Short mmCIF file of C-alpha atoms in Angstrom, two decimals:
data_model
loop_
_atom_site.label_atom_id
_atom_site.label_comp_id
_atom_site.label_asym_id
_atom_site.label_seq_id
_atom_site.Cartn_x
_atom_site.Cartn_y
_atom_site.Cartn_z
CA MET A 1 76.57 135.03 84.05
CA PRO A 2 74.02 134.66 81.24
CA ARG A 3 71.18 132.34 82.11
CA LEU A 4 71.07 129.12 80.08
CA LEU A 5 68.13 128.50 77.80
CA PRO A 6 65.83 125.63 78.79
CA LEU A 7 67.08 122.56 76.95
CA ALA A 8 64.04 122.21 74.67
CA ALA A 9 64.38 125.81 73.57
CA ALA A 10 68.12 125.41 73.20
CA LEU A 11 67.69 122.37 71.00
CA ALA A 12 65.16 124.18 68.83
CA ALA A 13 67.49 127.14 68.48
CA LEU A 14 70.39 124.87 67.73
CA ALA A 15 68.41 123.02 65.08
CA LEU A 16 67.80 126.34 63.37
CA ALA A 17 71.41 127.37 63.85
CA GLY A 18 72.49 124.02 62.43
CA CYS A 19 70.98 125.03 59.13
CA GLN A 20 73.40 127.96 59.19
CA ASP A 21 76.46 125.73 59.66
CA THR A 22 77.28 126.96 63.19
CA VAL A 23 78.14 123.59 64.70
CA GLN A 24 81.78 123.72 65.75
CA ARG A 25 83.10 120.25 64.98
CA PRO A 26 86.63 119.69 63.62
CA ALA A 27 86.72 118.56 60.03
CA CYS A 28 87.30 114.84 59.61
CA PRO A 29 89.40 113.75 56.61
CA ALA A 30 87.39 112.21 53.79
CA GLY A 31 86.76 108.51 54.30
CA LYS A 32 87.87 108.63 57.97
CA VAL A 33 85.91 108.11 61.19
CA CYS A 34 86.54 110.72 63.89
CA LEU A 35 85.26 110.73 67.47
CA GLU A 36 84.90 113.87 69.62
CA TYR A 37 85.22 112.82 73.27
CA GLY A 38 84.46 115.01 76.32
CA ASN A 39 86.72 113.72 79.08
CA ASN A 40 85.87 115.86 82.11
CA ALA A 41 89.31 117.20 83.17
CA GLU A 42 92.69 118.10 81.74
CA PRO A 43 95.12 115.23 82.38
CA GLN A 44 98.25 116.06 84.34
CA THR A 45 100.19 113.27 82.65
CA LEU A 46 99.84 110.43 80.16
CA ASP A 47 102.66 108.48 81.80
CA PRO A 48 101.19 105.14 82.93
CA GLY A 49 103.69 104.97 85.79
CA LYS A 50 102.61 108.33 87.18
CA ALA A 51 98.94 108.71 86.30
CA ASN A 52 96.41 109.06 89.09
CA LEU A 53 93.05 110.23 87.76
CA VAL A 54 90.25 108.43 85.91
CA ASP A 55 90.43 111.05 83.16
CA GLU A 56 94.08 110.17 82.57
CA ALA A 57 93.46 106.43 82.62
CA SER A 58 90.74 106.68 79.97
CA ILE A 59 93.26 108.07 77.47
CA ILE A 60 96.28 106.01 78.53
CA GLY A 61 94.21 102.82 78.16
CA ASP A 62 93.56 103.74 74.53
CA LEU A 63 97.27 104.28 73.89
CA ILE A 64 98.96 101.47 75.79
CA MET A 65 97.82 97.89 76.34
CA GLY A 66 98.71 95.72 79.29
CA LEU A 67 98.93 91.96 79.56
CA THR A 68 95.15 91.98 79.78
CA THR A 69 92.72 94.63 78.62
CA ASP A 70 89.08 95.64 79.00
CA ALA A 71 86.43 93.89 76.96
CA PRO A 72 83.46 96.12 76.07
CA ASP A 73 81.84 95.05 79.35
CA ALA A 74 85.11 95.80 81.25
CA THR A 75 85.88 92.16 82.03
CA PRO A 76 89.55 91.21 81.53
CA VAL A 77 90.46 89.65 78.19
CA PRO A 78 93.85 88.88 76.63
CA GLY A 79 95.74 92.01 75.61
CA ALA A 80 99.46 91.98 74.95
CA ALA A 81 99.39 88.42 76.33
CA THR A 82 97.49 85.72 74.48
CA HIS A 83 97.27 83.33 77.45
CA TRP A 84 98.84 82.52 80.81
CA GLU A 85 99.33 79.73 83.34
CA THR A 86 99.35 79.79 87.12
CA SER A 87 101.28 77.52 89.47
CA ALA A 88 99.36 75.23 91.81
CA ASP A 89 100.01 77.54 94.78
CA GLY A 90 98.77 80.60 92.84
CA LEU A 91 102.07 82.43 93.21
CA VAL A 92 103.80 82.10 89.83
CA TRP A 93 102.05 83.43 86.73
CA THR A 94 103.54 82.89 83.27
CA PHE A 95 102.25 85.20 80.54
CA HIS A 96 102.81 84.44 76.85
CA LEU A 97 103.01 87.59 74.74
CA ARG A 98 101.75 87.91 71.21
CA PRO A 99 104.25 89.17 68.60
CA SER A 100 103.61 92.92 68.43
CA THR A 101 105.41 96.24 68.03
CA TRP A 102 105.50 99.69 69.53
CA SER A 103 104.20 102.50 67.33
CA ASP A 104 107.78 103.25 66.21
CA GLY A 105 108.20 99.69 64.91
CA ALA A 106 110.35 98.34 67.77
CA PRO A 107 109.22 94.95 69.09
CA VAL A 108 107.26 94.75 72.35
CA THR A 109 109.09 92.30 74.60
CA ALA A 110 108.76 90.77 78.03
CA ASP A 111 111.64 93.03 79.05
CA ASP A 112 109.43 96.08 78.39
CA PHE A 113 107.01 94.72 80.99
CA VAL A 114 109.81 94.03 83.45
CA PHE A 115 111.09 97.56 82.86
CA GLY A 116 107.61 99.08 83.26
CA LEU A 117 106.88 97.26 86.52
CA ARG A 118 110.25 98.17 88.00
CA ARG A 119 109.76 101.78 86.90
CA THR A 120 106.38 102.04 88.63
CA LEU A 121 107.90 100.75 91.86
CA ASP A 122 111.12 102.76 91.62
CA PRO A 123 111.01 105.34 94.45
CA LYS A 124 112.35 107.90 91.95
CA THR A 125 109.16 107.58 89.89
CA ALA A 126 107.04 108.47 92.94
CA SER A 127 104.04 106.57 91.54
CA ILE A 128 100.96 107.10 93.67
CA TYR A 129 99.80 103.65 92.55
CA ALA A 130 103.00 101.82 93.50
CA TYR A 131 101.16 100.09 96.35
CA LEU A 132 99.08 98.12 93.82
CA LEU A 133 102.29 96.34 92.80
CA TYR A 134 103.01 95.21 96.35
CA VAL A 135 101.17 92.08 95.27
CA ILE A 136 104.40 91.18 93.41
CA LYS A 137 107.10 89.49 95.46
CA GLY A 138 109.53 92.13 96.70
CA GLY A 139 107.36 95.01 95.48
CA GLN A 140 107.02 96.81 98.77
CA ALA A 141 110.71 96.48 99.66
CA VAL A 142 111.68 97.85 96.25
CA ASN A 143 109.28 100.79 96.53
CA GLU A 144 110.51 101.64 100.01
CA GLY A 145 114.12 101.64 98.81
CA LYS A 146 115.01 98.60 100.92
CA ALA A 147 115.84 96.33 97.98
CA PRO A 148 117.23 96.81 94.45
CA LEU A 149 114.91 96.94 91.43
CA THR A 150 116.41 93.68 90.21
CA SER A 151 115.02 91.84 93.25
CA LEU A 152 111.43 92.34 92.09
CA GLY A 153 109.66 89.06 91.35
CA VAL A 154 109.41 89.57 87.59
CA ARG A 155 111.60 88.18 84.84
CA ALA A 156 111.68 87.81 81.08
CA ILE A 157 112.13 84.12 80.38
CA ASP A 158 112.49 84.98 76.70
CA PRO A 159 111.35 87.91 74.53
CA LEU A 160 107.73 86.69 74.52
CA THR A 161 107.44 85.04 77.94
CA LEU A 162 107.01 86.98 81.18
CA GLU A 163 107.01 85.41 84.63
CA ILE A 164 105.52 87.21 87.64
CA THR A 165 105.97 85.79 91.13
CA LEU A 166 103.50 87.10 93.70
CA ALA A 167 103.91 87.83 97.38
CA HIS A 168 100.61 86.07 98.04
CA PRO A 169 97.89 84.41 95.95
CA ALA A 170 95.87 86.96 93.95
CA PRO A 171 93.30 85.29 91.70
CA TYR A 172 92.23 88.78 90.61
CA LEU A 173 95.61 89.43 88.93
CA PRO A 174 94.06 89.55 85.39
CA GLU A 175 91.95 92.45 86.70
CA LEU A 176 95.06 94.20 88.02
CA THR A 177 97.05 93.80 84.82
CA LYS A 178 94.45 95.92 83.00
CA HIS A 179 95.53 98.86 85.19
CA GLN A 180 98.02 101.37 83.85
CA SER A 181 100.43 100.81 86.76
CA PHE A 182 101.07 97.32 85.32
CA PHE A 183 101.59 98.56 81.75
CA PRO A 184 104.82 98.06 79.82
CA ALA A 185 107.13 100.99 79.14
CA PRO A 186 109.18 101.31 75.94
CA ARG A 187 112.61 100.92 77.46
CA HIS A 188 114.42 102.00 74.30
CA VAL A 189 112.65 105.38 74.44
CA VAL A 190 112.37 106.00 78.18
CA GLU A 191 116.07 105.39 78.81
CA LYS A 192 116.93 107.82 76.02
CA LEU A 193 114.45 110.62 76.75
CA GLY A 194 113.56 110.21 80.42
CA ASP A 195 110.27 111.83 81.45
CA ALA A 196 110.12 113.63 78.09
CA TRP A 197 109.09 110.36 76.45
CA VAL A 198 105.41 111.17 77.06
CA ARG A 199 105.41 114.35 74.98
CA PRO A 200 103.75 114.38 71.54
CA GLY A 201 106.35 113.35 68.99
CA ASN A 202 108.13 111.20 71.57
CA TYR A 203 105.26 109.09 72.89
CA VAL A 204 105.51 105.46 71.86
CA SER A 205 102.51 103.20 72.37
CA ASN A 206 101.58 99.57 71.76
CA GLY A 207 97.81 100.05 71.81
CA PRO A 208 95.21 100.82 69.17
CA PHE A 209 96.04 104.56 69.04
CA LYS A 210 99.10 106.80 69.05
CA LEU A 211 99.46 110.31 70.48
CA THR A 212 99.77 113.05 67.84
CA ALA A 213 99.00 116.33 69.65
CA TRP A 214 98.29 117.85 73.06
CA LYS A 215 97.15 121.46 73.22
CA LEU A 216 96.78 122.35 76.91
CA GLY A 217 93.30 123.55 77.75
CA ASP A 218 92.03 122.57 74.30
CA LYS A 219 92.36 118.93 73.34
CA ILE A 220 94.48 115.81 73.11
CA THR A 221 94.51 114.13 69.70
CA VAL A 222 95.27 110.48 69.01
CA GLU A 223 95.19 108.64 65.71
CA LYS A 224 94.82 105.00 64.81
CA ASN A 225 98.06 103.08 65.28
CA PRO A 226 98.62 101.15 62.02
CA LEU A 227 101.16 98.90 63.78
CA PHE A 228 98.69 97.73 66.45
CA TRP A 229 98.33 93.97 66.21
CA ASP A 230 94.52 94.20 65.76
CA ALA A 231 94.43 97.43 63.73
CA LYS A 232 92.19 95.92 61.07
CA ASN A 233 89.37 95.70 63.62
CA VAL A 234 89.75 99.26 64.94
CA CYS A 235 87.10 101.47 63.36
CA LEU A 236 88.07 104.94 64.60
CA ASP A 237 90.79 106.86 62.77
CA ARG A 238 91.06 109.85 65.11
CA ILE A 239 89.90 110.82 68.57
CA ASN A 240 89.96 114.28 70.12
CA TYR A 241 89.71 114.27 73.94
CA TYR A 242 88.51 117.56 75.43
CA PRO A 243 88.58 118.75 79.04
CA THR A 244 84.92 119.46 79.88
CA PRO A 245 84.69 120.65 83.51
CA ASP A 246 81.63 122.73 82.60
CA VAL A 247 79.22 119.82 82.23
CA VAL A 248 76.23 121.95 81.24
CA SER A 249 78.21 123.48 78.38
CA ALA A 250 79.35 119.97 77.39
CA GLU A 251 75.75 118.81 77.48
CA ARG A 252 74.88 121.46 74.88
CA GLN A 253 77.86 120.40 72.78
CA VAL A 254 76.57 116.83 72.75
CA ALA A 255 73.09 118.07 71.80
CA ARG A 256 74.59 120.04 68.91
CA GLY A 257 76.67 117.12 67.71
CA GLU A 258 79.97 118.81 68.56
CA LEU A 259 80.78 116.07 71.07
CA ASP A 260 79.89 112.42 70.56
CA ILE A 261 80.56 111.47 74.20
CA ASN A 262 80.82 113.28 77.49
CA THR A 263 81.80 111.37 80.60
CA SER A 264 79.59 113.26 83.04
CA PHE A 265 76.52 115.43 83.37
CA GLN A 266 75.00 117.38 86.22
CA SER A 267 73.25 114.81 88.37
CA ASN A 268 70.11 116.80 89.19
CA ARG A 269 69.47 117.35 85.48
CA TYR A 270 69.01 113.62 84.89
CA GLN A 271 65.21 113.56 84.63
CA ARG A 272 65.22 116.53 82.29
CA LEU A 273 67.93 115.04 80.09
CA LYS A 274 66.15 111.71 80.10
CA ALA A 275 63.04 113.42 78.72
CA GLU A 276 64.86 115.61 76.20
CA MET A 277 67.71 113.31 75.07
CA PRO A 278 66.49 109.78 75.89
CA ASP A 279 68.78 108.08 73.37
CA THR A 280 71.85 109.92 74.66
CA VAL A 281 71.66 109.66 78.46
CA ARG A 282 73.41 106.56 79.86
CA VAL A 283 73.07 105.93 83.60
CA ASP A 284 74.06 102.69 85.32
CA VAL A 285 75.16 101.53 88.76
CA GLY A 286 78.89 101.95 89.31
CA THR A 287 81.57 100.40 91.47
CA ALA A 288 82.39 103.72 93.08
CA THR A 289 81.76 105.53 96.37
CA SER A 290 81.66 109.23 97.19
CA TYR A 291 83.18 109.98 100.59
CA LEU A 292 84.84 112.56 102.81
CA SER A 293 88.37 112.16 104.10
CA PHE A 294 89.51 113.68 107.41
CA ASN A 295 93.13 114.82 107.69
CA THR A 296 93.99 112.95 110.88
CA ARG A 297 97.70 113.66 110.47
CA ASP A 298 97.61 117.44 110.80
CA VAL A 299 94.20 118.46 112.18
CA ALA A 300 94.02 117.94 115.94
CA ALA A 301 90.22 117.70 116.02
CA PHE A 302 90.19 114.77 113.61
CA LYS A 303 92.47 112.67 115.78
CA ASP A 304 89.38 112.30 118.01
CA ARG A 305 87.00 109.59 116.79
CA ARG A 306 84.08 111.36 118.50
CA VAL A 307 84.52 114.34 116.19
CA ARG A 308 84.73 112.19 113.07
CA ARG A 309 81.64 110.27 114.15
CA ALA A 310 79.66 113.41 114.91
CA LEU A 311 80.41 114.79 111.46
CA SER A 312 79.70 111.56 109.59
CA MET A 313 76.44 110.72 111.37
CA THR A 314 74.92 114.15 110.65
CA ILE A 315 75.29 114.01 106.88
CA ASP A 316 71.76 113.58 105.53
CA ARG A 317 72.53 110.97 102.91
CA GLU A 318 68.88 110.34 102.09
CA PHE A 319 68.28 114.01 101.27
CA ILE A 320 71.47 114.18 99.22
CA THR A 321 70.61 111.16 97.08
CA ARG A 322 66.83 111.46 96.80
CA LYS A 323 66.32 115.23 96.68
CA LEU A 324 69.61 116.76 95.58
CA LEU A 325 71.37 114.43 93.14
CA ARG A 326 68.32 112.47 91.91
CA ALA A 327 70.02 110.19 89.38
CA GLY A 328 69.77 106.86 91.18
CA GLN A 329 72.57 107.26 93.73
CA GLU A 330 72.14 105.24 96.92
CA PRO A 331 73.07 106.37 100.47
CA ALA A 332 76.36 104.78 101.55
CA TYR A 333 76.79 103.50 105.09
CA ALA A 334 79.83 101.45 104.13
CA PHE A 335 82.76 101.99 101.79
CA VAL A 336 82.71 98.97 99.46
CA PRO A 337 79.76 99.15 97.02
CA PRO A 338 77.37 96.20 97.44
CA ILE A 339 77.78 95.09 93.79
CA THR A 340 81.53 94.52 94.20
CA ALA A 341 82.68 90.99 93.31
CA ASN A 342 84.22 88.52 95.79
CA TYR A 343 82.54 90.06 98.83
CA VAL A 344 79.79 89.56 101.41
CA LYS A 345 77.10 91.86 102.77
CA GLY A 346 77.37 93.02 106.35
CA PRO A 347 79.74 95.93 107.06
CA ARG A 348 77.75 99.01 108.01
CA LEU A 349 78.12 102.12 110.15
CA ARG A 350 76.54 101.04 113.43
CA TRP A 351 74.47 104.20 113.89
CA ALA A 352 73.05 104.10 110.36
CA ASP A 353 69.53 103.02 111.30
CA LYS A 354 68.98 105.64 114.00
CA PRO A 355 66.51 108.45 113.18
CA PHE A 356 68.28 111.50 111.81
CA ALA A 357 67.13 113.76 114.67
CA GLN A 358 68.57 111.31 117.19
CA ARG A 359 71.84 111.24 115.26
CA GLN A 360 72.00 115.04 115.40
CA ALA A 361 71.42 115.04 119.15
CA GLU A 362 74.10 112.42 119.73
CA ALA A 363 76.50 114.33 117.49
CA ARG A 364 76.09 117.51 119.53
CA ALA A 365 76.82 115.52 122.66
CA LEU A 366 79.91 113.94 121.10
CA LEU A 367 81.24 117.34 120.05
CA ALA A 368 80.65 118.70 123.56
CA GLU A 369 82.53 115.73 125.04
CA ALA A 370 85.40 116.53 122.68
CA GLY A 371 85.40 120.17 123.86
CA TYR A 372 83.49 121.86 121.05
CA THR A 373 80.52 123.95 122.18
CA ALA A 374 78.62 127.06 121.11
CA ARG A 375 81.27 129.15 122.86
CA ARG A 376 84.11 127.16 121.29
CA PRO A 377 82.74 125.81 118.00
CA LEU A 378 84.58 123.43 115.73
CA LYS A 379 85.80 125.35 112.68
CA ILE A 380 86.73 123.44 109.54
CA THR A 381 87.26 123.91 105.80
CA ILE A 382 86.11 121.45 103.16
CA LEU A 383 88.26 121.34 100.03
CA SER A 384 86.70 120.00 96.84
CA ALA A 385 87.04 120.09 93.07
CA ASN A 386 85.23 122.92 91.32
CA ASN A 387 82.37 121.21 89.54
CA SER A 388 78.67 121.83 89.92
CA ASN A 389 77.78 118.41 91.35
CA THR A 390 80.42 118.63 94.05
CA LEU A 391 79.44 122.18 94.98
CA LEU A 392 75.81 121.13 95.48
CA LEU A 393 76.96 118.20 97.61
CA MET A 394 79.31 120.26 99.75
CA GLU A 395 76.70 122.97 100.31
CA ALA A 396 74.39 120.27 101.66
CA VAL A 397 77.10 118.91 103.96
CA GLN A 398 77.90 122.45 105.09
CA ALA A 399 74.24 122.98 106.04
CA ASP A 400 74.10 119.64 107.88
CA TRP A 401 77.18 120.48 109.93
CA ARG A 402 76.08 124.02 110.68
CA ALA A 403 72.90 122.50 112.14
CA ILE A 404 75.02 120.93 114.90
CA GLY A 405 77.03 124.09 115.56
CA VAL A 406 80.07 123.50 113.33
CA GLU A 407 81.42 126.48 111.42
CA VAL A 408 82.18 125.31 107.88
CA THR A 409 83.99 127.06 105.05
CA LEU A 410 83.93 125.70 101.51
CA GLN A 411 86.98 125.93 99.28
CA GLN A 412 86.99 124.82 95.64
CA ASN A 413 89.97 124.33 93.36
CA GLU A 414 90.48 122.94 89.86
CA GLY A 415 90.37 119.16 90.13
CA ALA A 416 94.07 118.47 89.65
CA VAL A 417 94.97 121.19 92.16
CA ALA A 418 92.55 119.76 94.72
CA PHE A 419 93.96 116.24 94.40
CA ALA A 420 97.51 117.55 94.64
CA ALA A 421 96.47 119.16 97.93
CA TYR A 422 94.97 115.87 99.11
CA ARG A 423 98.19 114.02 98.29
CA ASN A 424 100.23 116.65 100.11
CA ARG A 425 97.80 116.72 103.06
CA ALA A 426 97.17 120.42 102.47
CA PHE A 427 93.51 120.12 103.48
CA GLU A 428 91.27 119.57 106.49
CA VAL A 429 88.29 117.75 105.01
CA GLY A 430 88.45 116.51 101.42
CA SER A 431 85.60 115.53 99.11
CA MET A 432 86.40 112.69 96.76
CA SER A 433 85.09 109.58 95.02
CA TRP A 434 86.88 106.30 94.60
CA PHE A 435 86.25 104.41 91.37
CA ALA A 436 87.32 100.78 91.54
CA ASP A 437 90.57 100.07 89.71
CA PHE A 438 89.54 96.41 89.59
CA ASN A 439 86.44 94.50 90.65
CA ASP A 440 87.40 93.31 94.12
CA PRO A 441 86.92 94.80 97.62
CA VAL A 442 90.68 95.23 98.02
CA THR A 443 90.61 98.14 95.56
CA PHE A 444 88.62 100.04 98.20
CA LEU A 445 89.97 98.61 101.44
CA GLY A 446 93.58 98.75 100.31
CA LEU A 447 93.35 102.55 100.21
CA LEU A 448 93.28 102.66 103.99
CA LYS A 449 96.30 100.50 104.74
CA SER A 450 99.01 102.26 106.71
CA ASP A 451 101.57 101.76 103.92
CA THR A 452 99.41 102.83 100.97
CA GLY A 453 100.85 106.31 100.89
CA GLY A 454 99.44 109.24 98.93
CA GLN A 455 95.95 107.91 98.27
CA ASN A 456 95.31 107.15 101.96
CA TYR A 457 94.41 110.82 102.08
CA GLY A 458 93.33 110.94 105.72
CA ASP A 459 96.32 108.90 106.94
CA TYR A 460 94.19 106.30 108.68
CA LYS A 461 96.49 103.89 110.50
CA SER A 462 95.47 100.73 112.31
CA PRO A 463 97.78 97.75 112.92
CA THR A 464 94.72 95.55 113.42
CA TYR A 465 93.23 96.63 110.11
CA ASP A 466 96.54 96.06 108.32
CA ALA A 467 96.83 92.60 109.87
CA LEU A 468 93.34 91.64 108.72
CA LEU A 469 94.11 92.67 105.14
CA ALA A 470 97.39 90.75 105.27
CA ARG A 471 95.52 87.71 106.57
CA ALA A 472 92.99 88.02 103.75
CA ASP A 473 95.86 88.10 101.24
CA GLN A 474 97.01 84.69 102.45
CA GLU A 475 93.55 83.09 102.46
CA PRO A 476 92.99 80.97 99.32
CA ASP A 477 89.30 80.34 100.02
CA ILE A 478 87.28 83.15 98.39
CA GLY A 479 84.44 82.92 100.93
CA LYS A 480 86.71 82.99 103.96
CA ARG A 481 88.74 85.80 102.41
CA ALA A 482 85.57 87.84 101.90
CA ARG A 483 84.59 87.45 105.56
CA ILE A 484 88.04 88.57 106.73
CA LEU A 485 87.84 91.62 104.49
CA ALA A 486 84.36 92.38 105.85
CA GLU A 487 85.76 92.23 109.38
CA ALA A 488 88.43 94.74 108.35
CA GLU A 489 85.88 97.09 106.78
CA GLN A 490 83.68 96.95 109.89
CA LEU A 491 86.67 97.85 112.06
CA MET A 492 87.49 100.80 109.81
CA LEU A 493 83.85 101.96 109.87
CA ASP A 494 83.69 101.65 113.66
CA GLU A 495 86.74 103.90 113.83
CA GLU A 496 85.08 106.41 111.47
CA ALA A 497 88.16 106.46 109.24
CA ILE A 498 86.16 108.11 106.45
CA ALA A 499 82.61 109.37 105.93
CA PRO A 500 81.03 107.47 103.03
CA ILE A 501 78.18 109.47 101.49
CA PHE A 502 76.70 107.68 98.49
CA TYR A 503 77.29 104.95 95.94
CA VAL A 504 77.99 106.53 92.59
CA VAL A 505 76.06 105.98 89.39
CA ASN A 506 77.92 106.26 86.10
CA ARG A 507 76.57 109.25 84.19
CA ASN A 508 77.51 109.52 80.53
CA LEU A 509 76.14 111.25 77.47
CA VAL A 510 76.66 109.08 74.40
CA SER A 511 75.37 110.04 70.97
CA PRO A 512 73.10 107.46 69.33
CA ARG A 513 75.64 107.49 66.49
CA VAL A 514 78.22 105.81 68.73
CA THR A 515 78.28 102.02 68.53
CA GLY A 516 80.18 99.62 70.77
CA TRP A 517 79.48 101.42 74.05
CA VAL A 518 78.48 98.83 76.68
CA ALA A 519 77.28 99.84 80.14
CA ASN A 520 79.43 98.34 82.89
CA PRO A 521 79.90 99.05 86.63
CA PRO A 522 83.58 100.12 86.47
CA ASN A 523 82.69 102.55 83.66
CA PHE A 524 85.68 101.48 81.53
CA HIS A 525 85.01 102.12 77.84
CA ARG A 526 87.90 101.47 75.46
CA THR A 527 87.44 103.29 72.18
CA ARG A 528 89.02 100.33 70.40
CA TRP A 529 85.54 98.78 70.43
CA MET A 530 83.66 101.90 69.23
CA CYS A 531 82.54 103.25 65.88
CA LEU A 532 80.20 105.93 64.53
CA LYS A 533 77.13 105.30 62.43
CA GLY A 534 76.73 107.50 59.39
#
């Protein structure tokens, strides 16, 4: 392929080209404010009950608003609800809704929230996030088809009052209700159109924007929703969201002014971008962890903890973060990032402080004990999404594992295809990152419960681990709860359920023209708060 120009030369050429009107930016109607938003990957759905990926959630959260929503700093603030009360035992939450309408003029009611929550848990919906709603009384039984939808602990007291009864105290519920799995669904449209309700022309939203077009492989267009209850304070009139898997190409588009935002850039280009585009590069510590998942359900080798340990302990995390990625990532020897709220320090892979050479020697011995030698080497395939950062990372892991005699093949697919394979267990080793859905350790540790389902990609199962998480759910004292959760994480790490690699940093390119962008660990940025200078 053609070699890219160095960025300084590219910018100079683009400045000259700019004089010749070559910048490809859609025309914005006179007097309107239009944002061009690079969003990494093509969404598979904009249905809040079925969405799975961060790139889907970023758009859905601009279209539909839950009981709570993200402030600019990603903390929960009132959304469709103005306020709420909680019973003394922490189990019954009463939310008071503000008078508001869907984008077709129909009123938003408590019944729409009841309908949306039941729909997410309905086994027919097959929501990968249904397990998040197990916090609601009866949620798990409903999702497993053991109880009717009407038994779920939610009810509309009146059109503007919603009551949610929990299975256990969850003081973090306002964080959860920001998540799309807790969003309302327009019952009057969904019951009429079924799954077709999410198509352009059918999509009904209660948030600051409404869906107007979706051209696959090109862009998704939303426009300001004039019926949104706070429309007068929404600056943007139109947003185009583009799939931008080629992050270097997207970087050039930002430099040219064709994109105002791109939600990623190639990690090892950070220092260069920082020098060339200092007002555009935004890097901050995130609540996210990059890790490898082992398919323990179908791959015989991975049922053996010795094999999982040998592979995990020979990943050179220091090289990967310091020499390869170079954007501030930190080596991860646990799953929950240290900045996560409501937690304690302590859980750590027990071999983490051993010299790397010693770890390699022990790994070879573990593999030999498990029956894998030079004459009978372990042969595995790593499946990952096809982006440049992940390819660099997997090539490093491949080299580390080859150094201990493992034969490794790399396979890359488009992101949505790779995650479909993970959900269907059509992989051996999977490369993934988990971005916190809410700021609490349970968003990480809950992934590995036996009953989580699709997102427990490696099918880790431990009755002891499950019991510890259940015990933590019932513990009202935040400090004691944190220590129970830490005990659970240490157990999971001792069993080498996953191989954490590094703690993620949020990497965004944001034009200096964009206002209202606030750095925050979850990396949630609602365009409701944004505007463009000039």
